[in-house]
CSV table of C-alpha atoms in Angstrom, one decimal:
chain,number,residue,atom,x,y,z
N,1,MET,CA,-39.0,-21.6,70.0
N,2,SER,CA,-35.9,-21.0,68.0
N,3,MET,CA,-35.8,-22.0,64.3
N,4,PRO,CA,-33.9,-25.4,63.5
N,5,THR,CA,-30.6,-25.1,61.5
N,6,VAL,CA,-29.9,-27.7,58.7
N,7,ALA,CA,-26.3,-27.6,57.3
N,8,ILE,CA,-25.2,-29.3,54.1
N,9,VAL,CA,-21.7,-30.5,54.2
N,10,GLY,CA,-19.7,-32.7,51.7
N,11,ARG,CA,-16.6,-32.5,49.2
N,12,PRO,CA,-16.6,-30.3,46.2
N,13,ASN,CA,-18.9,-31.1,43.5
N,14,VAL,CA,-21.4,-33.4,45.1
N,15,GLY,CA,-24.2,-30.9,44.4
N,16,LYS,CA,-24.5,-28.9,47.8
N,17,SER,CA,-25.3,-25.6,46.1
N,18,SER,CA,-27.6,-27.4,43.6
N,19,LEU,CA,-29.5,-28.8,46.5
N,20,PHE,CA,-29.5,-25.7,48.4
N,21,ASN,CA,-31.2,-24.0,45.4
N,22,ARG,CA,-33.7,-26.8,45.0
N,23,PHE,CA,-34.7,-26.4,48.7
N,24,ILE,CA,-35.3,-22.8,48.6
N,25,GLN,CA,-36.7,-22.8,44.9
N,26,LYS,CA,-34.4,-19.9,44.0
N,27,LYS,CA,-30.9,-19.7,42.3
N,28,LEU,CA,-29.1,-18.2,45.3
N,29,ALA,CA,-26.0,-20.1,45.5
N,30,VAL,CA,-23.6,-20.3,42.5
N,31,VAL,CA,-23.5,-23.5,40.9
N,32,ASP,CA,-20.3,-24.5,38.7
N,33,GLU,CA,-18.2,-27.5,37.9
N,34,GLN,CA,-15.1,-25.8,39.1
N,35,PRO,CA,-14.4,-27.0,42.6
N,36,GLY,CA,-14.2,-24.3,45.5
N,37,VAL,CA,-16.8,-22.0,43.9
N,38,THR,CA,-18.7,-21.8,47.1
N,39,ARG,CA,-16.2,-19.7,49.4
N,40,ASP,CA,-18.7,-17.5,51.2
N,41,ARG,CA,-21.3,-19.4,53.0
N,42,ASN,CA,-24.9,-18.9,51.9
N,43,TYR,CA,-27.9,-19.4,54.2
N,44,ALA,CA,-31.8,-19.1,53.8
N,45,ILE,CA,-35.0,-19.8,55.4
N,46,CYS,CA,-36.8,-22.8,53.9
N,47,ASP,CA,-40.3,-24.0,54.7
N,48,TRP,CA,-41.7,-27.5,54.2
N,49,ALA,CA,-45.2,-28.9,55.4
N,50,GLY,CA,-45.6,-25.5,57.6
N,51,VAL,CA,-42.2,-26.1,59.3
N,52,ASP,CA,-39.6,-23.2,58.8
N,53,PHE,CA,-35.9,-24.0,59.2
N,54,ARG,CA,-32.6,-22.3,58.3
N,55,LEU,CA,-30.6,-23.9,55.6
N,56,ILE,CA,-26.9,-23.5,55.1
N,57,ASP,CA,-24.8,-24.4,52.0
N,58,THR,CA,-21.2,-24.8,53.1
N,59,GLY,CA,-18.1,-24.7,51.0
N,60,GLY,CA,-16.0,-27.6,49.7
N,61,LEU,CA,-12.5,-28.4,49.5
N,62,VAL,CA,-10.1,-27.0,46.8
N,63,PRO,CA,-8.3,-30.2,45.6
N,64,ASP,CA,-5.0,-28.5,44.9
N,65,ALA,CA,-4.9,-27.2,48.4
N,66,GLU,CA,-3.6,-30.2,50.0
N,67,GLN,CA,-2.1,-28.5,53.1
N,68,LEU,CA,-5.5,-27.3,53.8
N,69,MET,CA,-7.0,-30.9,54.0
N,70,ASP,CA,-7.0,-30.8,57.8
N,71,GLN,CA,-8.0,-27.2,58.2
N,72,PHE,CA,-11.2,-28.0,55.9
N,73,ILE,CA,-12.2,-31.0,57.7
N,74,TYR,CA,-12.1,-29.2,60.9
N,75,ASP,CA,-13.7,-26.1,60.0
N,76,GLN,CA,-16.5,-27.8,58.1
N,77,THR,CA,-17.6,-30.4,60.6
N,78,GLU,CA,-16.9,-28.2,63.7
N,79,PHE,CA,-19.3,-25.5,62.1
N,80,ALA,CA,-21.8,-28.3,61.3
N,81,MET,CA,-21.7,-29.8,64.8
N,82,GLY,CA,-21.5,-26.3,66.7
N,83,GLU,CA,-24.3,-24.5,64.7
N,84,ALA,CA,-26.7,-27.3,63.1
N,85,ASP,CA,-29.5,-29.1,64.7
N,86,LEU,CA,-29.1,-31.4,61.6
N,87,VAL,CA,-26.4,-32.1,59.2
N,88,LEU,CA,-26.8,-33.5,55.6
N,89,LEU,CA,-23.8,-35.3,54.5
N,90,LEU,CA,-24.1,-35.2,50.7
N,91,VAL,CA,-22.2,-37.7,48.5
N,92,ASP,CA,-22.0,-38.5,44.8
N,93,THR,CA,-23.7,-41.5,43.5
N,94,LYS,CA,-21.9,-41.3,40.2
N,95,THR,CA,-18.5,-41.2,41.7
N,96,GLY,CA,-19.1,-43.4,44.6
N,97,VAL,CA,-17.2,-43.2,48.1
N,98,ASP,CA,-14.5,-41.0,48.5
N,99,ASP,CA,-11.8,-40.7,51.0
N,100,VAL,CA,-13.1,-37.1,52.1
N,101,ASP,CA,-16.5,-38.9,52.4
N,102,ARG,CA,-15.1,-41.2,54.9
N,103,ILE,CA,-13.1,-38.6,57.0
N,104,ILE,CA,-16.2,-36.4,57.4
N,105,ALA,CA,-18.4,-39.4,58.3
N,106,LYS,CA,-15.9,-40.4,60.8
N,107,ARG,CA,-16.0,-37.2,62.4
N,108,LEU,CA,-19.7,-37.1,62.4
N,109,ASN,CA,-19.8,-40.6,64.0
N,110,GLU,CA,-17.4,-39.8,66.7
N,111,THR,CA,-19.6,-36.9,67.7
N,112,LYS,CA,-22.8,-38.6,67.5
N,113,GLN,CA,-24.2,-35.8,65.3
N,114,ASN,CA,-27.8,-35.6,64.2
N,115,CYS,CA,-27.3,-36.3,60.6
N,116,LEU,CA,-28.8,-37.8,57.4
N,117,LEU,CA,-26.6,-39.4,54.6
N,118,VAL,CA,-27.9,-38.2,51.2
N,119,ALA,CA,-26.6,-39.6,47.9
N,120,ASN,CA,-27.1,-37.1,45.1
N,121,LYS,CA,-27.1,-37.4,41.3
N,122,ALA,CA,-29.2,-40.6,41.6
N,123,ASP,CA,-30.9,-39.4,38.4
N,124,THR,CA,-32.0,-42.9,37.3
N,125,ASP,CA,-33.3,-46.1,39.0
N,126,TRP,CA,-30.0,-47.7,37.8
N,127,GLU,CA,-28.1,-45.0,39.5
N,128,GLU,CA,-30.2,-45.3,42.6
N,129,ALA,CA,-29.4,-48.9,42.9
N,130,GLU,CA,-25.8,-48.0,43.4
N,131,ILE,CA,-26.2,-46.0,46.4
N,132,TYR,CA,-25.8,-49.2,49.0
N,133,GLU,CA,-21.9,-48.7,49.0
N,134,PHE,CA,-22.3,-45.8,51.0
N,135,LEU,CA,-23.6,-47.9,53.9
N,136,SER,CA,-20.0,-48.5,54.6
N,137,LEU,CA,-19.7,-44.9,55.9
N,138,GLY,CA,-21.8,-46.1,59.0
N,139,LEU,CA,-24.2,-43.3,59.1
N,140,GLY,CA,-27.4,-45.3,58.6
N,141,ASP,CA,-29.8,-45.5,55.6
N,142,VAL,CA,-28.8,-43.7,52.4
N,143,ILE,CA,-31.4,-41.4,50.9
N,144,PRO,CA,-31.1,-41.1,47.0
N,145,ILE,CA,-32.0,-37.8,45.4
N,146,SER,CA,-31.2,-35.9,42.3
N,147,ALA,CA,-30.9,-32.2,43.2
N,148,THR,CA,-30.8,-31.3,39.5
N,149,LEU,CA,-34.0,-33.2,38.4
N,150,GLY,CA,-35.9,-32.7,41.7
N,151,ARG,CA,-36.1,-36.5,42.3
N,152,GLY,CA,-36.7,-37.6,45.9
N,153,ILE,CA,-36.5,-33.9,47.3
N,154,GLY,CA,-39.9,-34.2,49.0
N,155,ASP,CA,-39.1,-37.6,50.7
N,156,LEU,CA,-35.8,-35.9,52.0
N,157,LEU,CA,-37.6,-33.0,53.3
N,158,ASP,CA,-40.1,-35.1,55.0
N,159,LYS,CA,-37.2,-36.9,56.7
N,160,ILE,CA,-35.5,-33.7,57.6
N,161,ILE,CA,-38.4,-32.3,59.6
N,162,ASP,CA,-39.0,-35.5,61.2
N,163,ARG,CA,-35.3,-35.3,62.7
N,164,PHE,CA,-35.8,-32.0,64.3
N,165,PRO,CA,-35.4,-31.9,68.1
N,166,ASN,CA,-38.6,-31.1,70.1
N,167,GLN,CA,-38.2,-27.8,71.7
N,168,PRO,CA,-40.5,-26.9,74.5
N,169,ASP,CA,-42.3,-23.5,74.4
N,170,GLU,CA,-41.0,-21.0,77.0
N,171,PRO,CA,-42.7,-21.2,80.3
N,172,LYS,CA,-45.6,-19.0,80.7
N,173,ASN,CA,-44.2,-17.2,83.7
N,174,MET,CA,-41.6,-15.7,81.3
N,175,ASP,CA,-44.1,-14.1,79.1
N,176,ASP,CA,-43.5,-10.8,80.7
N,177,ALA,CA,-39.8,-10.9,80.3
N,178,ILE,CA,-38.0,-8.9,77.8
N,179,ARG,CA,-35.7,-10.9,75.7
N,180,VAL,CA,-32.4,-9.0,75.0
N,181,ALA,CA,-29.9,-10.2,72.6
N,182,VAL,CA,-26.5,-8.9,73.0
N,183,VAL,CA,-24.7,-8.9,69.7
N,184,GLY,CA,-21.6,-7.4,68.3
N,185,ARG,CA,-18.4,-8.7,66.5
N,186,PRO,CA,-15.9,-11.0,68.4
N,187,ASN,CA,-14.1,-9.7,71.5
N,188,VAL,CA,-16.2,-6.4,72.2
N,189,GLY,CA,-17.1,-7.4,75.6
N,190,LYS,CA,-20.3,-9.0,75.2
N,191,SER,CA,-19.8,-11.8,78.2
N,192,SER,CA,-18.2,-9.2,80.3
N,193,PHE,CA,-21.2,-6.8,79.8
N,194,ILE,CA,-23.7,-9.4,81.0
N,195,ASN,CA,-21.6,-10.7,83.7
N,196,LYS,CA,-21.2,-6.9,85.1
N,197,LEU,CA,-24.9,-6.6,84.6
N,198,THR,CA,-26.0,-9.6,86.5
N,199,GLY,CA,-23.4,-9.3,89.2
N,200,GLN,CA,-22.5,-13.0,88.8
N,201,GLU,CA,-19.6,-14.8,86.8
N,202,ARG,CA,-22.6,-16.6,84.9
N,203,LEU,CA,-20.5,-16.7,81.7
N,204,ILE,CA,-16.8,-17.5,80.8
N,205,VAL,CA,-15.0,-14.2,80.3
N,206,THR,CA,-11.9,-14.1,78.4
N,207,PRO,CA,-9.8,-11.6,76.1
N,208,ILE,CA,-9.5,-14.4,73.5
N,209,ALA,CA,-12.0,-13.8,70.7
N,210,GLY,CA,-14.4,-16.8,70.1
N,211,THR,CA,-14.5,-18.1,73.6
N,212,THR,CA,-18.4,-18.5,73.6
N,213,ARG,CA,-19.5,-21.0,71.1
N,214,ASP,CA,-23.1,-21.1,71.8
N,215,ALA,CA,-25.8,-18.7,72.7
N,216,VAL,CA,-26.4,-18.6,76.7
N,217,ASP,CA,-29.7,-17.4,77.9
N,218,THR,CA,-29.3,-15.5,81.5
N,219,PHE,CA,-32.5,-14.6,83.4
N,220,PHE,CA,-32.5,-12.0,86.1
N,221,GLU,CA,-34.8,-9.3,87.6
N,222,TYR,CA,-33.9,-5.4,87.5
N,223,GLU,CA,-36.1,-2.9,89.1
N,224,ASP,CA,-39.2,-5.3,89.2
N,225,GLN,CA,-38.7,-6.0,85.3
N,226,LYS,CA,-37.7,-9.6,84.2
N,227,TYR,CA,-35.1,-9.8,81.6
N,228,ILE,CA,-33.7,-12.7,79.7
N,229,LEU,CA,-30.2,-11.8,78.2
N,230,VAL,CA,-28.8,-13.7,75.3
N,231,ASP,CA,-25.0,-13.8,74.9
N,232,THR,CA,-24.3,-14.4,71.4
N,233,ALA,CA,-21.4,-16.7,70.1
N,234,GLY,CA,-18.2,-14.9,68.8
N,235,LEU,CA,-16.1,-16.3,66.0
N,236,ARG,CA,-14.2,-19.4,66.7
N,237,ARG,CA,-10.9,-18.8,64.6
N,238,LYS,CA,-8.8,-22.0,65.3
N,239,TYR,CA,-7.2,-21.5,61.9
N,240,LYS,CA,-7.8,-17.9,61.4
N,241,VAL,CA,-9.8,-18.5,58.1
N,242,HIS,CA,-10.6,-14.8,57.4
N,243,GLU,CA,-13.0,-15.3,54.6
N,244,ASN,CA,-15.4,-17.0,57.0
N,245,ILE,CA,-15.6,-14.1,59.6
N,246,GLU,CA,-18.6,-12.1,58.1
N,247,PHE,CA,-20.6,-15.3,57.6
N,248,TYR,CA,-20.1,-16.9,60.9
N,249,THR,CA,-20.8,-13.4,62.7
N,250,THR,CA,-23.8,-12.8,60.6
N,251,LEU,CA,-25.4,-16.2,61.2
N,252,ARG,CA,-24.9,-16.4,64.9
N,253,THR,CA,-26.2,-12.7,65.0
N,254,SER,CA,-29.3,-13.8,63.2
N,255,ARG,CA,-29.9,-16.8,65.4
N,256,ALA,CA,-29.7,-14.5,68.5
N,257,ILE,CA,-32.1,-11.9,67.3
N,258,GLU,CA,-34.6,-14.3,65.9
N,259,ASN,CA,-36.8,-14.4,68.9
N,260,CYS,CA,-35.5,-11.4,71.0
N,261,ASP,CA,-37.5,-8.4,71.8
N,262,VAL,CA,-34.6,-5.9,72.0
N,263,THR,CA,-31.0,-6.1,70.5
N,264,VAL,CA,-28.1,-4.4,72.2
N,265,ILE,CA,-25.2,-3.9,69.7
N,266,LEU,CA,-21.7,-3.6,71.3
N,267,ILE,CA,-19.3,-1.4,69.6
N,268,ASP,CA,-15.6,-1.0,70.7
N,269,ALA,CA,-14.8,2.6,71.8
N,270,VAL,CA,-11.0,2.0,70.7
N,271,ASP,CA,-11.9,0.7,67.2
N,272,LYS,CA,-15.1,3.0,66.7
N,273,VAL,CA,-17.6,1.6,64.2
N,274,THR,CA,-15.9,-0.9,61.8
N,275,ALA,CA,-17.1,-2.4,58.6
N,276,GLN,CA,-18.1,-5.6,60.5
N,277,ASP,CA,-20.0,-3.6,63.1
N,278,GLN,CA,-22.1,-2.1,60.1
N,279,ARG,CA,-22.9,-5.5,58.9
N,280,VAL,CA,-24.0,-6.7,62.2
N,281,LEU,CA,-26.2,-3.5,62.5
N,282,GLU,CA,-27.5,-4.2,58.8
N,283,GLU,CA,-28.6,-7.7,59.8
N,284,VAL,CA,-30.3,-6.7,63.1
N,285,MET,CA,-32.2,-3.8,60.9
N,286,LYS,CA,-33.4,-6.4,58.5
N,287,THR,CA,-35.4,-8.0,61.2
N,288,ARG,CA,-36.6,-4.7,62.6
N,289,ARG,CA,-35.8,-5.4,66.0
N,290,ALA,CA,-35.7,-2.4,68.6
N,291,THR,CA,-32.1,-1.8,69.3
N,292,VAL,CA,-29.8,0.3,71.6
N,293,LEU,CA,-26.3,1.0,70.3
N,294,VAL,CA,-23.7,0.5,73.4
N,295,VAL,CA,-20.3,1.8,73.0
N,296,ASN,CA,-18.0,-0.5,75.3
N,297,LYS,CA,-14.5,0.2,76.7
N,298,TRP,CA,-15.3,4.1,77.2
N,299,ASP,CA,-12.8,4.0,79.9
N,300,LEU,CA,-10.0,3.7,77.5
N,301,ILE,CA,-10.7,7.1,75.6
N,302,GLU,CA,-9.2,10.2,76.7
N,303,LYS,CA,-12.1,12.6,77.1
N,304,ASP,CA,-13.1,16.2,77.6
N,305,SER,CA,-16.6,17.8,77.8
N,306,LYS,CA,-17.1,17.4,74.1
N,307,THR,CA,-15.7,13.8,73.5
N,308,ALA,CA,-19.3,11.9,73.8
N,309,ASP,CA,-21.0,14.5,71.5
N,310,GLU,CA,-18.3,14.3,69.0
N,311,PHE,CA,-18.1,10.5,69.0
N,312,THR,CA,-22.0,10.3,68.8
N,313,GLN,CA,-21.9,12.7,65.8
N,314,SER,CA,-19.1,10.6,64.1
N,315,ILE,CA,-21.2,7.3,64.6
N,316,ASN,CA,-24.3,8.9,63.3
N,317,ASP,CA,-22.2,10.2,60.3
N,318,ILE,CA,-21.4,6.6,59.3
N,319,ILE,CA,-25.0,5.2,60.2
N,320,ALA,CA,-27.0,8.1,59.1
N,321,MET,CA,-29.9,5.9,58.1
N,322,TYR,CA,-30.3,4.6,61.7
N,323,SER,CA,-29.7,7.9,63.5
N,324,PHE,CA,-32.9,7.0,65.6
N,325,LEU,CA,-30.9,4.5,67.6
N,326,PRO,CA,-29.9,5.6,71.2
N,327,ILE,CA,-26.1,5.6,71.8
N,328,MET,CA,-24.7,4.7,75.3
N,329,TYR,CA,-21.3,4.8,76.5
N,330,ILE,CA,-20.2,2.1,79.1
N,331,SER,CA,-17.3,0.3,80.5
N,332,ALA,CA,-18.2,-3.3,81.2
N,333,LEU,CA,-14.9,-3.7,83.0
N,334,SER,CA,-15.6,-1.1,85.5
N,335,GLY,CA,-19.3,-1.1,85.5
N,336,GLN,CA,-19.9,2.5,84.4
N,337,ARG,CA,-23.4,3.2,83.3
N,338,VAL,CA,-24.0,-0.8,82.6
N,339,SER,CA,-27.0,-0.8,84.6
N,340,LYS,CA,-28.6,2.3,82.9
N,341,VAL,CA,-28.5,0.3,79.4
N,342,LEU,CA,-31.5,-1.6,81.1
N,343,SER,CA,-33.4,1.3,81.6
N,344,VAL,CA,-32.9,2.4,77.9
N,345,VAL,CA,-33.8,-1.2,76.8
N,346,LYS,CA,-37.0,-1.1,78.7
N,347,SER,CA,-37.9,2.3,77.3
N,348,VAL,CA,-37.1,1.2,73.7
N,349,HIS,CA,-39.3,-2.0,74.4
N,350,GLU,CA,-42.1,0.1,75.4
N,351,GLU,CA,-41.7,2.4,72.3
N,352,ASN,CA,-41.8,-0.9,70.1
N,353,HIS,CA,-45.1,-1.6,71.4
N,354,LYS,CA,-46.6,1.9,71.2
N,355,ARG,CA,-49.8,2.3,69.4
N,356,ILE,CA,-51.1,5.7,68.0
N,357,SER,CA,-54.7,5.8,67.4
N,358,THR,CA,-56.3,6.4,63.9
N,359,PRO,CA,-57.9,9.8,64.7
N,360,VAL,CA,-54.5,11.1,65.9
N,361,LEU,CA,-52.6,9.5,62.7
N,362,ASN,CA,-55.2,11.0,60.5
N,363,GLU,CA,-54.8,14.5,62.1
N,364,PHE,CA,-51.1,13.9,61.7
N,365,ILE,CA,-51.1,13.2,58.0
N,366,GLN,CA,-53.3,16.1,57.2
N,367,LYS,CA,-51.0,18.5,58.9
N,368,ILE,CA,-48.0,17.2,57.2
N,369,VAL,CA,-49.7,17.3,53.8
N,370,GLN,CA,-50.7,21.0,54.5
N,371,ARG,CA,-47.2,21.7,55.4
N,372,LYS,CA,-45.5,19.8,52.3
N,373,ASN,CA,-47.8,18.6,49.6
N,374,PRO,CA,-46.6,15.4,47.9
N,375,PRO,CA,-45.2,16.1,44.6
N,376,SER,CA,-47.4,15.1,41.7
N,377,ARG,CA,-46.3,12.3,39.3
N,378,GLN,CA,-47.2,11.8,35.7
N,379,GLY,CA,-49.6,14.7,36.0
N,380,LYS,CA,-51.5,13.1,38.8
N,381,TYR,CA,-52.2,14.8,42.1
N,382,ILE,CA,-51.7,12.4,45.2
N,383,LYS,CA,-54.1,12.6,47.8
N,384,PHE,CA,-54.2,10.7,51.3
N,385,ASN,CA,-57.4,9.3,52.7
N,386,TYR,CA,-56.5,8.2,56.0
N,387,ALA,CA,-54.1,6.5,58.0
N,388,THR,CA,-54.0,3.6,60.7
N,389,GLN,CA,-51.4,1.6,62.7
N,390,SER,CA,-51.9,-2.1,62.1
N,391,GLU,CA,-49.3,-3.6,64.1
N,392,VAL,CA,-46.8,-3.1,67.0
N,393,ALA,CA,-43.4,-4.8,67.5
N,394,PRO,CA,-42.6,-3.5,65.0
N,395,PRO,CA,-45.0,-0.7,64.6
N,396,THR,CA,-46.6,-0.7,61.2
N,397,PHE,CA,-48.5,2.2,59.8
N,398,ILE,CA,-50.6,2.0,56.6
N,399,PHE,CA,-51.4,5.1,54.6
N,400,PHE,CA,-54.3,4.8,52.1
N,401,THR,CA,-53.9,7.0,48.9
N,402,ASN,CA,-55.1,7.3,45.6
N,403,HIS,CA,-51.8,6.6,43.8
N,404,PRO,CA,-49.7,4.6,46.2
N,405,LYS,CA,-47.1,3.6,43.5
N,406,LEU,CA,-46.6,7.2,42.4
N,407,LEU,CA,-45.2,8.5,45.8
N,408,ASP,CA,-41.9,9.8,45.8
N,409,LYS,CA,-39.3,7.9,47.9
N,410,SER,CA,-38.0,11.3,49.3
N,411,TYR,CA,-41.6,12.0,50.5
N,412,ILE,CA,-41.9,8.7,52.1
N,413,ARG,CA,-38.7,9.6,54.0
N,414,PHE,CA,-40.2,12.8,55.1
N,415,ILE,CA,-43.3,11.1,56.4
N,416,GLY,CA,-41.1,8.9,58.6
N,417,ASN,CA,-39.0,11.8,59.9
N,418,GLN,CA,-42.2,13.5,60.8
N,419,LEU,CA,-43.5,10.4,62.5
N,420,ARG,CA,-40.5,10.3,64.6
N,421,GLN,CA,-40.5,14.0,65.3
N,422,GLN,CA,-44.0,13.8,66.4
N,423,PHE,CA,-44.4,10.5,68.2
N,424,GLY,CA,-40.9,9.4,69.2
N,425,PHE,CA,-40.0,5.7,68.5
N,426,LEU,CA,-36.7,5.9,69.8
N,427,GLY,CA,-34.5,2.7,68.8
N,428,VAL,CA,-37.6,1.4,66.8
N,429,PRO,CA,-37.4,0.6,62.9
N,430,PHE,CA,-41.0,0.9,62.0
N,431,ARG,CA,-42.7,0.0,58.7
N,432,LEU,CA,-44.6,2.2,56.5
N,433,LYS,CA,-47.1,0.8,53.9
N,434,PHE,CA,-49.0,2.5,51.2
N,435,LYS,CA,-52.2,1.2,49.8
N,436,LYS,CA,-54.8,2.3,47.3
N,437,LYS,CA,-58.0,3.5,48.5
């Protein structure tokens, strides 16, 4: 079941970032009286009454950028309509109805978007009584709040979770299917890859970056294994707003990998590993999803017997921290090695569910300590008592020691490297925890 998304939209200085910070109870978004401060979009996970949802703080319009008015309205409302399950249109009680309020409300009414009209800065009972002029926007009841004082926030959150659409759980016969999120920056060939894999033109394929707006699930079987492939949306750049590229790509990647088992990150062989590819990879690694790197458009590269090895080395030089990820070379256009990706996905999925017994882990930690003792810190000798694996997907290992806080980071990396060398875990970002015995 996918996590619902709530977007806060509105003109500048109505308190979007203040409300965002109030919801998450952190000062994550920058709050300033100067219009246009929120340029990069912020998002975070919020929870209320046991319900988790993703909250998005969108930017406002810079008043002196009159030529960008239409661009602003289109970008903000299109984003809200395309990505959010619920839109909060925030208005300012102290200034009353504004022309920009009317334009945004008109767009939300035209698309019949699930939305709530929220009147901010209703700091007193007297100001709360002034909210009724916003009924003219035609969005239904007005919810008065004060993001600064916290007034009405609980009632607003109650109304938010009441508005979330009911999403049925996945059918039980899909329990044994491997959910694979195909992610990557726009125009690297995600839809082409899935189409070639399934052998059907199930998805629209075009060289125009941004054709795929929403995530599309594709179910099929291959060699007696069920798969659900999720083609993630690329960036829609009608106005080529370059500052939004990282935000949109990261958000859509996050939504796709939220409930997947394995991610396939596509990279363009011609462009090699770009900064945006690295950001996508970082986002995936934050979730600790099992991952396969797939270099697409390999048919466009002039090759000799050393090309693949040299390319792999160049990738690992850039993403040295993640050299445990398998790298494959394909051509989605010709179908070269496309089906082999699934074999690696299945293998990585099995690695992600691998469990090492406690006796084997204890023998392992004893051997590596004999080989290399942890350096003493503050005159204290560090001793390991025992180790165990507490979880799978991702694999989580707990090491009990007398001084866990004194363990050197380089020694922790040494343990992780030795774990991989001994037990594999190809494509799997595991967790190491150290507790006091």
